[in-house]
Amino acid sequence: MSDRNDPEIEGGTPAPGWPQESAGRLAKLEGLKALGVAPYPNRYERTHGLAEIVESCSGKNAEELEALSPSVRVAGRILTRRDHGKTTFLTLSDGETRLQIYIRQDEVGDRGYGILGFVDLGDFLGVAGRVMRTRKGELSVQAREVAFLSKALLPLPEKWHGLSDVEIRYRQRHVDLIANPQVRATFVRRSAIIAEIRRYFDARSYIEVETPMMQPIPGGAAARPFRTHHNALDLDLYLRIAPELYLKRLVVGGLEKVYEINRNFRNEGVSSQHNPEFTMLEFYTAYADCEDVMRLTENLVAAAASRVAAERTLRYRGRDVSFAVPFARLTMKEAILKAAGERGLRMDEGALDDPNGLDDWVSRELTAASSDSHGQPVDPTAYHGLSHGERLARLFEDLAEGFLWNPTFITDYPVEVSPLAKARPDDARFTERFELYAGAMEVANGFSELNDAIEQRRRFLDQRRAHAEAEGAGRQIDEDYVRALGHGLPPTGGCGLGIDRLVMLLTDAPSIRDVILFPLLRPETGREQEPSS
RNA sequence: AGGCCGUUAGCUCAGUGGUAGAGCUCCUGGCUUUUAACCAGGGAGUCGGGGGUUCGAUCCCCCCACGGCCUACCA
């Protein structure tokens, strides 16, 4: 009970490491108790949200409000305070909206006004009173009764500059949300975008499903997984890197239109575009192909964009991005040729079709002096030992990716980098696959799903061979998935879309950490630990 | 994992090889329509941590921690 007498707590502050100011706030909390005021009451009945008052009264002048004298009970956190002896002005926030409170001693009484002596910025207050306008015209609630609702023992960031230290912003996101209204706006938008995506699929009779996050064999992508263990079953498990193989099992089972919005986990680097856990949309449609899926994706992204902005064109990192449909389309080869031309590199289409020719071209034209489409130097050695298809994909990423600012579908991916996609009927070297790029980021990846069990098994074997050297231990083949295909998967189109990156684009966020409430950071306690080995 | 930059009061930031600074916040007093309220007074620091050089280190050097940007990894 009485932690306050804990001998470990020094300097009269409520907890170790808390600022001196906390001791004063704690003393005020005790002062409230001495007055018979509960510092943490259980309930307060509000009649209006602050936004409702602002909306209904912002058009009314002082006289109109005086005549109406709307009676309200509101509540919120105190953000600013201006004391004038026997009157006090507070700015109250309910997270979304701010509204001024005007308190006069002669209205709330000595006891009510006395409570204010124990009230700090950050505390929660309930106020009953009437809506009015001050002499300076500010919409306010003039208090008749003040109820103390909750004590803040820690100070908030100051009112001018707010909070900008990114480390505190990510570690203590609650403070960020209080101090920076645009942060709240970003996450409200994120919610609206995801709601729009659900609405889009629900309206088209897709059913939303949830598939395993813990998988015995992590499949559907090529990333390194996180490992975990189930004790009772003594079973090694992996956090999923993609839901793909489970969703297609469902299509085999007759769920012809399915989607899932959920977390994926990839045990790889952290960057402004990568968080170890991120949110992915995947959707699958029986009897659809790559082309159908592209149209679905295009309309989905446009619908999400229209949900956050009236205009077709949004600003992203200082540049216009047009979400007008149809989106541009380029085959991977076209994109490479175009980007090479823009960089002043000489390349003819023939080289892209001829493995030896491309090998020659890379060693002749591509040097460490060449910069990629992000302005970074190219590493020519990264092209050594790659198959022709892998080399094409690498060239595309190096040369073209950074130029793809407006939403652009890249199509015709080489079969070597597309183990789950169906080959083109007219050219088996390429697949019916697309990726959507926007803001120089990959945001979606879709294809006609490979549904030939025998061919799928062979592709898995090829992959395992190709990656055996690179990864040491050979990757396990998901024979259970092959068996599911053995029961028959109808022609199916599917797509995965990175929700976080889409939200980045639609909220003009330069870092994925700006659209994930709690991005992964090293623990703060690491600071005090001794370095080990 | 590598390179570069950063870490000073609760917040936002200056600063110097010689006892540590500002604004806001905070505390005390005053003020019954203010709003970056105002007026008067006051307090606040492990200068990220450890080691070294030096008579003396917040400053120079080394190591470490955390963060940012870039690279690597990422079908």
Coordinates of C-alpha atoms (C1' of nucleotides) in Angstrom, one line a residue:
Chain A
M1 CA 0.0 0.0 0.0
S2 CA 2.3 2.7 1.2
D3 CA 4.9 2.7 -1.5
R4 CA 5.5 6.3 -0.7
N5 CA 7.6 5.2 2.3
D6 CA 9.7 2.9 0.1
P7 CA 13.2 3.4 1.3
E8 CA 14.5 3.0 -2.3
I9 CA 12.7 6.2 -3.3
E10 CA 14.9 9.2 -2.8
G11 CA 14.4 12.9 -2.7
G12 CA 10.7 12.7 -2.0
T13 CA 9.9 11.8 -5.7
P14 CA 7.3 9.0 -6.3
A15 CA 9.8 6.8 -8.2
P16 CA 13.5 6.6 -8.9
G17 CA 14.6 8.8 -11.7
W18 CA 11.6 11.1 -11.7
P19 CA 12.2 14.8 -11.7
Q20 CA 12.1 17.0 -8.6
E21 CA 8.8 18.5 -9.8
S22 CA 7.1 15.2 -9.1
A23 CA 7.7 15.6 -5.4
G24 CA 5.7 18.9 -5.5
R25 CA 2.9 17.2 -7.5
L26 CA 2.9 14.4 -5.0
A27 CA 2.5 16.9 -2.2
K28 CA -0.5 18.4 -4.0
L29 CA -2.1 15.0 -4.3
E30 CA -1.8 14.7 -0.5
G31 CA -3.2 18.2 -0.2
L32 CA -6.3 17.1 -2.2
K33 CA -6.8 14.2 0.1
A34 CA -6.5 16.5 3.1
L35 CA -9.3 18.6 1.6
G36 CA -11.4 15.4 1.3
V37 CA -11.1 15.4 -2.5
A38 CA -10.5 12.0 -4.1
P39 CA -7.5 12.4 -6.4
Y40 CA -8.5 9.4 -8.6
P41 CA -12.4 9.2 -8.7
N42 CA -13.9 6.4 -10.7
R43 CA -16.3 8.1 -12.9
Y44 CA -17.4 11.5 -14.4
E45 CA -20.6 11.9 -16.4
R46 CA -20.0 14.0 -19.5
T47 CA -22.7 15.6 -21.5
H48 CA -20.6 16.7 -24.5
G49 CA -17.3 16.0 -26.1
L50 CA -15.3 19.2 -26.6
A51 CA -15.6 18.8 -30.4
E52 CA -19.4 18.8 -30.1
I53 CA -19.4 22.1 -28.3
V54 CA -16.9 23.7 -30.7
E55 CA -19.0 22.5 -33.7
S56 CA -22.4 23.6 -32.4
C57 CA -21.3 26.9 -30.9
S58 CA -18.4 28.2 -33.1
G59 CA -20.9 30.1 -35.3
K60 CA -22.6 31.9 -32.4
N61 CA -21.6 35.2 -31.0
A62 CA -21.4 36.3 -27.3
E63 CA -25.0 37.5 -27.2
E64 CA -26.5 34.5 -28.9
L65 CA -24.6 32.2 -26.4
E66 CA -25.7 34.4 -23.5
A67 CA -29.3 34.0 -24.6
L68 CA -28.9 30.2 -24.9
S69 CA -26.5 29.6 -22.1
P70 CA -26.0 26.0 -23.0
S71 CA -25.4 23.9 -19.9
V72 CA -22.7 21.3 -20.3
R73 CA -20.4 18.9 -18.4
V74 CA -17.1 18.4 -20.0
A75 CA -13.8 16.7 -19.0
G76 CA -10.2 16.6 -20.2
R77 CA -6.5 17.1 -19.5
I78 CA -5.3 20.6 -18.5
L79 CA -2.7 21.8 -21.1
T80 CA -2.3 25.4 -20.1
R81 CA -3.3 27.7 -17.3
R82 CA -3.5 31.4 -16.8
D83 CA -4.2 32.6 -13.2
H84 CA -5.6 36.0 -12.5
G85 CA -6.0 36.1 -8.8
K86 CA -9.7 35.2 -8.3
T87 CA -10.2 33.9 -11.8
T88 CA -8.4 31.2 -13.7
F89 CA -8.3 30.2 -17.4
L90 CA -7.5 26.7 -18.4
T91 CA -7.2 25.0 -21.7
L92 CA -8.7 21.6 -21.5
S93 CA -8.0 18.8 -24.1
D94 CA -9.9 15.6 -24.7
G95 CA -7.2 14.4 -27.0
E96 CA -9.0 15.5 -30.1
T97 CA -10.1 19.0 -29.3
R98 CA -9.1 21.9 -27.0
L99 CA -11.5 24.2 -25.3
Q100 CA -11.0 27.0 -22.8
I101 CA -12.4 26.9 -19.3
Y102 CA -13.1 30.1 -17.4
I103 CA -13.3 29.7 -13.6
R104 CA -14.4 32.5 -11.2
Q105 CA -14.1 32.2 -7.5
D106 CA -17.5 33.8 -6.9
E107 CA -19.1 31.1 -9.1
V108 CA -17.4 27.9 -7.9
G109 CA -17.1 29.0 -4.3
D110 CA -14.0 29.1 -2.0
R111 CA -13.8 25.3 -1.7
G112 CA -14.1 24.7 -5.5
Y113 CA -11.6 27.5 -6.2
G114 CA -9.3 26.2 -3.5
I115 CA -9.0 22.9 -5.3
L116 CA -7.3 24.8 -8.1
G117 CA -4.4 25.3 -5.8
F118 CA -3.6 21.6 -6.0
V119 CA -4.1 21.3 -9.7
D120 CA -1.2 21.0 -12.1
L121 CA -0.8 21.0 -15.9
G122 CA -1.5 17.5 -17.1
D123 CA -4.2 16.8 -14.5
F124 CA -7.6 15.7 -15.6
L125 CA -10.6 17.9 -14.6
G126 CA -14.3 17.7 -15.0
V127 CA -16.2 21.0 -15.4
A128 CA -19.9 21.7 -15.2
G129 CA -21.0 25.1 -16.5
R130 CA -22.3 27.0 -19.4
V131 CA -20.9 27.8 -22.8
M132 CA -20.0 31.4 -23.3
R133 CA -17.7 33.7 -25.1
T134 CA -15.0 35.8 -23.3
R135 CA -14.5 39.5 -23.9
K136 CA -11.8 38.6 -26.4
G137 CA -14.2 36.3 -28.2
E138 CA -12.8 33.0 -27.2
L139 CA -15.4 30.2 -26.9
S140 CA -15.2 28.9 -23.3
V141 CA -17.0 26.9 -20.7
Q142 CA -17.7 29.1 -17.6
A143 CA -17.4 26.8 -14.6
R144 CA -20.1 26.4 -12.0
E145 CA -18.6 23.3 -10.6
V146 CA -15.1 21.7 -10.8
A147 CA -14.4 18.0 -10.3
F148 CA -10.9 16.7 -9.9
L149 CA -10.5 13.5 -12.0
S150 CA -6.9 12.4 -12.1
K151 CA -3.5 13.5 -10.9
A152 CA -0.4 13.6 -13.2
L153 CA 2.7 13.2 -11.2
L154 CA 5.0 13.9 -14.1
P155 CA 5.3 17.1 -16.1
L156 CA 4.4 17.4 -19.7
P157 CA 6.7 18.9 -22.4
E158 CA 6.5 22.7 -22.5
K159 CA 3.9 24.5 -24.5
W160 CA 6.0 26.3 -27.1
H161 CA 8.3 23.8 -28.6
G162 CA 6.5 20.7 -27.5
L163 CA 8.3 17.4 -27.8
S164 CA 10.8 16.8 -30.6
D165 CA 13.3 14.3 -29.1
V166 CA 12.6 11.3 -31.3
E167 CA 13.8 8.9 -28.8
I168 CA 11.3 10.1 -26.2
R169 CA 8.6 10.3 -28.9
Y170 CA 8.9 6.6 -29.8
R171 CA 9.6 5.3 -26.3
Q172 CA 6.9 7.3 -24.6
R173 CA 4.4 7.6 -27.4
H174 CA 1.7 8.8 -25.0
V175 CA 3.7 12.0 -24.4
D176 CA 4.1 12.4 -28.2
L177 CA 0.4 12.0 -28.7
I178 CA -0.4 14.6 -26.1
A179 CA 2.2 17.1 -27.3
N180 CA 2.0 16.7 -31.0
P181 CA -1.5 16.9 -32.5
Q182 CA -0.2 15.9 -36.0
V183 CA 1.0 12.6 -34.5
R184 CA -2.5 11.8 -33.4
A185 CA -3.8 12.9 -36.8
T186 CA -1.5 10.4 -38.5
F187 CA -2.7 7.5 -36.5
V188 CA -6.3 8.5 -36.9
R189 CA -5.7 8.5 -40.7
R190 CA -4.0 5.1 -40.4
S191 CA -7.2 3.8 -38.8
A192 CA -9.3 5.3 -41.5
I193 CA -7.2 3.8 -44.2
I194 CA -7.4 0.3 -42.7
A195 CA -11.2 0.7 -42.2
E196 CA -11.5 1.7 -45.9
I197 CA -9.6 -1.4 -46.9
R198 CA -11.9 -3.6 -44.9
R199 CA -14.9 -1.8 -46.4
Y200 CA -13.5 -2.3 -49.9
F201 CA -13.2 -6.1 -49.5
D202 CA -16.3 -6.6 -47.5
A203 CA -18.3 -4.8 -50.2
R204 CA -16.9 -7.3 -52.7
S205 CA -17.9 -10.3 -50.6
Y206 CA -14.4 -11.2 -49.4
I207 CA -14.2 -12.8 -46.0
E208 CA -11.6 -11.7 -43.5
V209 CA -9.6 -14.6 -42.0
E210 CA -6.8 -15.0 -39.5
T211 CA -4.0 -17.6 -40.2
P212 CA -1.1 -18.7 -38.0
M213 CA 1.4 -16.2 -36.7
M214 CA 3.4 -19.2 -35.3
Q215 CA 4.4 -21.5 -38.1
P216 CA 6.5 -24.7 -38.1
I217 CA 7.9 -23.8 -41.5
P218 CA 8.0 -20.1 -42.3
G219 CA 7.0 -19.6 -46.0
G220 CA 5.6 -17.2 -48.5
A221 CA 8.6 -15.0 -48.6
A222 CA 12.4 -15.2 -48.4
A223 CA 13.1 -13.3 -45.2
R224 CA 14.9 -14.6 -42.1
P225 CA 12.3 -15.5 -39.4
F226 CA 12.2 -15.1 -35.7
R227 CA 12.4 -18.4 -33.8
T228 CA 10.4 -19.3 -30.8
H229 CA 9.5 -22.5 -28.9
H230 CA 6.4 -24.2 -27.6
N231 CA 7.3 -25.8 -24.3
A232 CA 4.5 -28.3 -23.8
L233 CA 4.8 -29.7 -27.3
D234 CA 8.6 -29.2 -27.3
L235 CA 8.2 -27.7 -30.8
D236 CA 10.3 -25.1 -32.5
L237 CA 8.2 -22.5 -34.2
Y238 CA 8.8 -19.4 -36.3
L239 CA 6.9 -16.1 -36.3
R240 CA 5.4 -15.9 -39.8
I241 CA 7.2 -13.9 -42.5
A242 CA 4.0 -14.0 -44.6
P243 CA 0.5 -15.6 -44.4
E244 CA 0.5 -16.5 -48.1
L245 CA 0.7 -20.3 -48.0
Y246 CA -2.1 -20.6 -45.4
L247 CA -4.4 -18.2 -47.3
K248 CA -4.0 -20.3 -50.5
R249 CA -4.8 -23.4 -48.5
L250 CA -8.1 -21.7 -47.7
V251 CA -8.8 -21.1 -51.4
V252 CA -8.2 -24.8 -51.9
G253 CA -10.8 -25.3 -49.2
G254 CA -13.4 -23.3 -51.1
L255 CA -13.1 -19.9 -49.5
E256 CA -12.9 -18.3 -52.9
K257 CA -12.3 -14.7 -51.8
V258 CA -10.2 -14.2 -48.6
Y259 CA -8.2 -11.4 -47.1
E260 CA -6.1 -10.9 -44.0
I261 CA -4.8 -7.8 -42.4
N262 CA -2.2 -8.7 -39.8
R263 CA 1.4 -8.6 -38.6
N264 CA 4.4 -10.2 -40.3
F265 CA 7.7 -10.6 -38.6
R266 CA 11.1 -10.4 -40.3
N267 CA 14.4 -10.8 -38.5
E268 CA 16.2 -8.3 -40.5
G269 CA 17.6 -4.8 -40.4
V270 CA 15.7 -1.8 -39.1
S271 CA 15.5 1.3 -41.4
S272 CA 13.2 4.1 -42.3
Q273 CA 11.3 1.6 -44.4
H274 CA 11.6 -1.6 -42.3
N275 CA 10.3 -2.5 -38.9
P276 CA 10.8 -6.1 -37.7
E277 CA 7.0 -6.4 -37.2
F278 CA 4.9 -4.7 -39.8
T279 CA 1.3 -4.9 -41.0
M280 CA 0.5 -6.7 -44.3
L281 CA -2.7 -7.0 -46.3
E282 CA -3.0 -10.2 -48.4
F283 CA -6.0 -11.0 -50.5
Y284 CA -6.7 -13.9 -52.8
T285 CA -9.4 -14.3 -55.5
A286 CA -10.3 -17.6 -57.1
Y287 CA -10.7 -17.5 -60.9
A288 CA -8.8 -14.2 -61.1
D289 CA -5.4 -13.7 -62.7
C290 CA -2.6 -11.2 -62.3
E291 CA -4.4 -8.6 -64.4
D292 CA -7.6 -8.8 -62.3
V293 CA -5.5 -8.4 -59.1
M294 CA -3.7 -5.4 -60.5
R295 CA -7.1 -3.7 -61.2
L296 CA -8.3 -4.6 -57.7
T297 CA -5.1 -3.2 -56.2
E298 CA -5.2 -0.1 -58.2
N299 CA -8.8 0.7 -57.1
L300 CA -8.0 -0.2 -53.6
V301 CA -5.1 2.1 -53.3
A302 CA -7.0 4.9 -55.0
A303 CA -9.9 4.4 -52.6
A304 CA -7.6 4.5 -49.6
A305 CA -6.0 7.7 -51.0
S306 CA -9.4 9.3 -51.5
R307 CA -10.2 8.5 -47.9
V308 CA -7.5 10.8 -46.6
A309 CA -7.6 13.5 -49.2
A310 CA -10.1 15.0 -51.6
E311 CA -7.4 15.6 -54.3
R312 CA -6.0 12.9 -56.5
T313 CA -2.5 14.3 -56.0
L314 CA -0.8 14.1 -52.6
R315 CA 2.5 15.5 -51.4
Y316 CA 5.1 13.0 -50.3
R317 CA 8.4 14.2 -49.0
G318 CA 8.1 17.4 -50.9
R319 CA 7.0 15.9 -54.2
D320 CA 3.7 15.3 -55.9
V321 CA 2.3 11.8 -56.1
S322 CA -0.7 11.3 -58.3
F323 CA -3.1 8.5 -57.3
A324 CA -5.3 9.0 -60.3
V325 CA -6.2 5.7 -62.0
P326 CA -5.1 4.0 -64.1
F327 CA -1.6 3.8 -62.6
A328 CA 1.4 3.7 -65.0
R329 CA 2.6 0.2 -66.1
L330 CA 6.1 -0.9 -67.2
T331 CA 7.5 -4.3 -67.7
M332 CA 10.6 -4.9 -65.6
K333 CA 12.7 -4.8 -68.8
E334 CA 11.1 -1.5 -69.9
A335 CA 11.8 0.0 -66.6
I336 CA 15.5 -1.0 -66.7
L337 CA 15.9 0.3 -70.3
K338 CA 14.2 3.6 -69.4
A339 CA 16.2 4.1 -66.2
A340 CA 19.5 3.1 -67.9
G341 CA 18.7 5.7 -70.7
E342 CA 18.0 8.4 -68.1
R343 CA 21.3 7.6 -66.4
G344 CA 23.2 7.8 -69.7
L345 CA 24.0 4.1 -69.7
R346 CA 24.0 2.6 -73.2
M347 CA 21.9 -0.5 -73.3
D348 CA 19.9 -2.3 -75.9
E349 CA 16.9 -4.6 -75.3
G350 CA 18.8 -7.5 -76.8
A351 CA 21.2 -7.5 -73.8
L352 CA 18.3 -8.0 -71.4
D353 CA 17.3 -11.2 -73.3
D354 CA 20.7 -12.7 -73.6
P355 CA 22.3 -14.0 -70.4
N356 CA 25.9 -13.7 -71.8
G357 CA 25.1 -10.3 -73.3
L358 CA 23.8 -9.0 -69.9
D359 CA 26.9 -10.4 -68.1
D360 CA 29.1 -8.5 -70.5
W361 CA 27.0 -5.3 -70.2
V362 CA 27.2 -5.4 -66.4
S363 CA 31.0 -5.9 -66.3
R364 CA 31.4 -3.2 -69.0
E365 CA 28.9 -0.5 -68.0
L366 CA 28.3 -1.0 -64.4
T367 CA 31.1 0.2 -62.2
A368 CA 31.4 1.3 -58.6
A369 CA 31.3 4.8 -60.1
S370 CA 27.7 4.4 -61.2
S371 CA 25.2 5.5 -58.8
D372 CA 21.8 3.8 -58.3
S373 CA 18.4 5.5 -58.5
H374 CA 18.7 6.5 -54.9
G375 CA 21.9 8.2 -55.6
Q376 CA 24.0 5.6 -53.9
P377 CA 27.0 3.8 -55.5
V378 CA 26.3 0.5 -57.2
D379 CA 28.2 -2.6 -56.1
P380 CA 29.1 -4.5 -59.3
T381 CA 30.3 -7.5 -57.3
A382 CA 26.7 -8.1 -56.1
Y383 CA 25.9 -9.2 -59.7
H384 CA 28.4 -12.1 -59.6
G385 CA 27.1 -15.6 -59.6
L386 CA 23.5 -14.5 -60.1
S387 CA 21.1 -16.2 -62.6
H388 CA 19.9 -14.1 -65.5
G389 CA 16.6 -13.5 -63.9
E390 CA 18.1 -12.5 -60.6
R391 CA 20.4 -10.2 -62.4
L392 CA 17.5 -8.5 -64.1
A393 CA 15.7 -8.1 -60.8
R394 CA 18.8 -6.6 -59.2
L395 CA 19.4 -4.2 -62.1
F396 CA 15.8 -3.1 -61.8
E397 CA 16.2 -2.4 -58.1
D398 CA 19.5 -0.6 -58.5
L399 CA 18.6 1.5 -61.5
A400 CA 14.9 2.1 -61.5
E401 CA 13.3 1.7 -58.1
G402 CA 14.2 5.2 -56.9
F403 CA 12.6 6.9 -59.9
L404 CA 9.2 5.3 -59.3
W405 CA 7.4 8.2 -57.6
N406 CA 3.9 8.1 -59.0
P407 CA 2.2 4.7 -58.4
T408 CA 3.6 2.4 -61.1
F409 CA 3.0 -1.3 -61.7
I410 CA 6.1 -3.2 -62.7
T411 CA 5.2 -6.5 -64.5
D412 CA 6.9 -9.5 -66.0
Y413 CA 9.1 -10.7 -63.2
P414 CA 11.7 -13.4 -64.0
V415 CA 10.7 -16.8 -62.8
E416 CA 13.9 -17.2 -60.8
V417 CA 12.8 -14.6 -58.3
S418 CA 9.1 -15.6 -58.3
P419 CA 8.8 -19.1 -56.9
L420 CA 5.1 -18.8 -56.1
A421 CA 4.0 -17.2 -59.3
K422 CA 2.6 -18.8 -62.5
A423 CA 4.7 -18.5 -65.6
R424 CA 3.5 -16.6 -68.6
P425 CA 1.9 -18.9 -71.1
D426 CA 3.9 -17.3 -73.9
D427 CA 7.3 -17.1 -72.2
A428 CA 8.1 -19.4 -69.3
R429 CA 11.2 -17.3 -68.4
F430 CA 8.8 -14.7 -66.9
T431 CA 5.8 -14.8 -64.6
E432 CA 2.4 -13.2 -64.5
R433 CA 3.5 -11.0 -61.6
F434 CA 3.5 -7.3 -60.7
E435 CA 4.9 -5.1 -57.9
L436 CA 3.4 -1.7 -57.2
Y437 CA 5.9 1.1 -56.5
A438 CA 5.1 4.5 -55.2
G439 CA 7.2 7.2 -53.5
A440 CA 10.3 5.1 -54.5
M441 CA 9.0 2.3 -52.3
E442 CA 7.7 -1.2 -53.0
V443 CA 4.2 -1.2 -51.6
A444 CA 2.5 -4.3 -53.2
N445 CA 3.4 -7.6 -54.8
G446 CA 0.8 -9.8 -56.7
F447 CA 0.6 -12.5 -59.2
S448 CA -1.3 -15.4 -60.8
E449 CA -0.8 -18.0 -58.2
L450 CA 1.1 -21.1 -59.2
N451 CA -1.4 -23.9 -58.7
D452 CA 0.5 -26.9 -60.3
A453 CA 1.6 -29.0 -57.3
I454 CA 4.4 -30.7 -59.2
E455 CA 5.7 -27.5 -60.7
Q456 CA 5.5 -25.8 -57.2
R457 CA 7.5 -28.6 -55.6
R458 CA 10.1 -28.3 -58.3
R459 CA 10.4 -24.6 -57.8
F460 CA 10.8 -25.1 -54.0
L461 CA 13.6 -27.6 -54.8
D462 CA 15.3 -25.1 -57.1
Q463 CA 15.1 -22.4 -54.5
R464 CA 16.6 -24.7 -51.9
R465 CA 19.5 -25.5 -54.2
A466 CA 20.0 -21.8 -55.1
H467 CA 20.1 -20.7 -51.5
A468 CA 21.9 -23.7 -49.9
E469 CA 25.3 -22.0 -50.2
A470 CA 24.1 -18.6 -49.2
E471 CA 22.2 -19.7 -46.1
G472 CA 24.1 -22.7 -45.0
A473 CA 21.4 -25.0 -43.8
G474 CA 19.0 -25.8 -46.7
R475 CA 15.5 -24.4 -46.4
Q476 CA 12.8 -26.8 -45.5
I477 CA 10.2 -27.5 -48.1
D478 CA 6.6 -27.1 -47.0
E479 CA 5.3 -30.5 -48.2
D480 CA 2.1 -29.8 -46.5
Y481 CA 1.5 -26.9 -48.8
V482 CA 2.4 -28.9 -51.8
R483 CA -0.1 -31.5 -50.7
A484 CA -2.8 -28.8 -50.4
L485 CA -2.1 -27.8 -54.0
G486 CA -2.4 -31.5 -54.7
H487 CA -6.0 -31.3 -53.7
G488 CA -6.5 -28.7 -56.4
L489 CA -6.2 -24.9 -56.3
P490 CA -8.5 -23.1 -58.8
P491 CA -6.9 -20.5 -61.0
T492 CA -6.2 -17.8 -58.4
G493 CA -4.8 -14.3 -58.2
G494 CA -3.3 -12.9 -55.0
C495 CA -1.6 -9.8 -53.7
G496 CA 0.2 -8.6 -50.6
L497 CA 0.3 -4.9 -49.7
G498 CA 2.4 -3.3 -47.0
I499 CA 0.0 -1.3 -44.9
D500 CA 2.7 0.7 -43.1
R501 CA 4.2 2.0 -46.4
L502 CA 0.8 2.8 -47.8
V503 CA 0.1 4.8 -44.7
M504 CA 3.5 6.5 -45.0
L505 CA 2.6 7.6 -48.5
L506 CA -0.8 8.9 -47.5
T507 CA 0.3 10.7 -44.4
D508 CA 3.6 12.1 -45.8
A509 CA 5.6 10.2 -43.2
P510 CA 9.3 10.0 -44.0
S511 CA 9.9 7.0 -41.7
I512 CA 7.9 3.9 -41.0
R513 CA 8.4 4.7 -37.3
D514 CA 6.1 7.6 -37.8
V515 CA 3.2 5.3 -38.7
I516 CA 3.8 2.5 -36.2
L517 CA 2.8 3.5 -32.7
F518 CA 5.5 1.5 -30.9
P519 CA 8.4 0.8 -33.3
L520 CA 11.1 -1.6 -32.1
L521 CA 13.8 0.1 -30.1
R522 CA 16.6 -1.3 -28.0
P523 CA 15.6 -1.3 -24.3
E524 CA 16.4 1.8 -22.4
T525 CA 17.8 -0.3 -19.5
G526 CA 20.7 -1.2 -21.8
R527 CA 22.3 2.1 -20.9
E528 CA 23.3 1.0 -17.4
Q529 CA 24.5 -2.5 -18.3
E530 CA 28.2 -3.3 -18.4
P531 CA 29.5 -4.1 -21.8
S532 CA 29.8 -7.9 -22.2
S533 CA 32.7 -9.6 -24.0
Chain B
rA1 C1' 27.1 -5.7 -38.9
rG2 C1' 30.0 -0.9 -41.0
rG3 C1' 30.4 4.7 -41.7
rC4 C1' 29.0 9.6 -40.2
rC5 C1' 26.4 12.8 -36.7
rG6 C1' 24.2 13.5 -32.0
rU7 C1' 23.4 13.0 -26.2
rU8 C1' 24.0 19.8 -21.4
rA9 C1' 17.7 21.4 -16.2
rG10 C1' 11.1 18.5 -16.8
rC11 C1' 10.9 20.5 -22.4
rU12 C1' 13.5 23.3 -26.5
rC13 C1' 18.4 24.7 -27.0
rA14 C1' 23.2 28.0 -26.3
rG15 C1' 28.1 27.5 -24.4
rU16 C1' 33.6 27.3 -22.6
rG17 C1' 40.4 23.6 -20.8
rG18 C1' 39.4 27.4 -14.9
rU19 C1' 32.7 27.2 -9.7
rA20 C1' 27.3 25.8 -15.8
rG21 C1' 23.6 29.4 -19.2
rA22 C1' 18.7 31.2 -21.7
rG23 C1' 13.4 30.7 -22.7
rC24 C1' 9.3 27.9 -21.3
rU25 C1' 8.1 24.6 -17.1
rC26 C1' 8.5 24.6 -11.6
rC27 C1' 8.1 27.3 -6.5
rU28 C1' 6.5 32.0 -3.5
rG29 C1' 3.7 36.6 -3.6
rG30 C1' 0.2 39.9 -6.4
rC31 C1' -3.8 40.4 -9.9
rU32 C1' -12.1 38.6 -11.2
rU33 C1' -12.3 38.2 -19.2
rU34 C1' -6.7 35.9 -20.1
rU35 C1' -4.6 33.2 -24.1
rA36 C1' 3.3 32.5 -25.6
rA37 C1' -1.4 36.5 -19.8
rC38 C1' 1.3 40.0 -16.9
rC39 C1' 4.4 42.0 -12.5
rA40 C1' 8.0 40.9 -8.4
rG41 C1' 11.1 37.3 -6.2
rG42 C1' 13.2 32.2 -6.0
rG43 C1' 14.9 27.0 -7.1
rA44 C1' 16.5 23.6 -10.4
rG45 C1' 22.1 19.8 -13.4
rU46 C1' 25.9 12.7 -12.6
rC47 C1' 26.9 18.4 -19.0
rG48 C1' 24.6 9.9 -21.5
rG49 C1' 28.2 6.1 -18.6
rG50 C1' 33.4 4.6 -17.7
rG51 C1' 38.6 5.3 -18.4
rG52 C1' 42.8 8.5 -19.9
rU53 C1' 45.7 13.3 -20.8
rU54 C1' 46.0 17.7 -17.6
rC55 C1' 47.4 21.5 -11.8
rG56 C1' 42.3 21.5 -13.5
rA57 C1' 37.8 18.1 -18.5
rU58 C1' 31.0 19.4 -19.9
rC59 C1' 35.0 20.8 -23.6
rC60 C1' 40.8 17.0 -25.9
rC61 C1' 41.7 11.3 -26.5
rC62 C1' 39.9 6.0 -25.9
rC63 C1' 36.0 2.5 -24.8
rC64 C1' 30.8 1.7 -24.0
rA65 C1' 25.3 2.7 -24.2
rC66 C1' 21.2 4.8 -26.7
rG67 C1' 19.3 7.5 -30.9
rG68 C1' 19.3 9.6 -36.0
rC69 C1' 20.9 9.4 -41.2
rC70 C1' 23.3 6.3 -44.8
rU71 C1' 25.2 1.5 -46.3
rA72 C1' 24.7 -3.8 -45.7
rC73 C1' 20.8 -7.6 -44.9
rC74 C1' 15.8 -7.6 -47.2
rA75 C1' 12.6 -12.8 -53.8

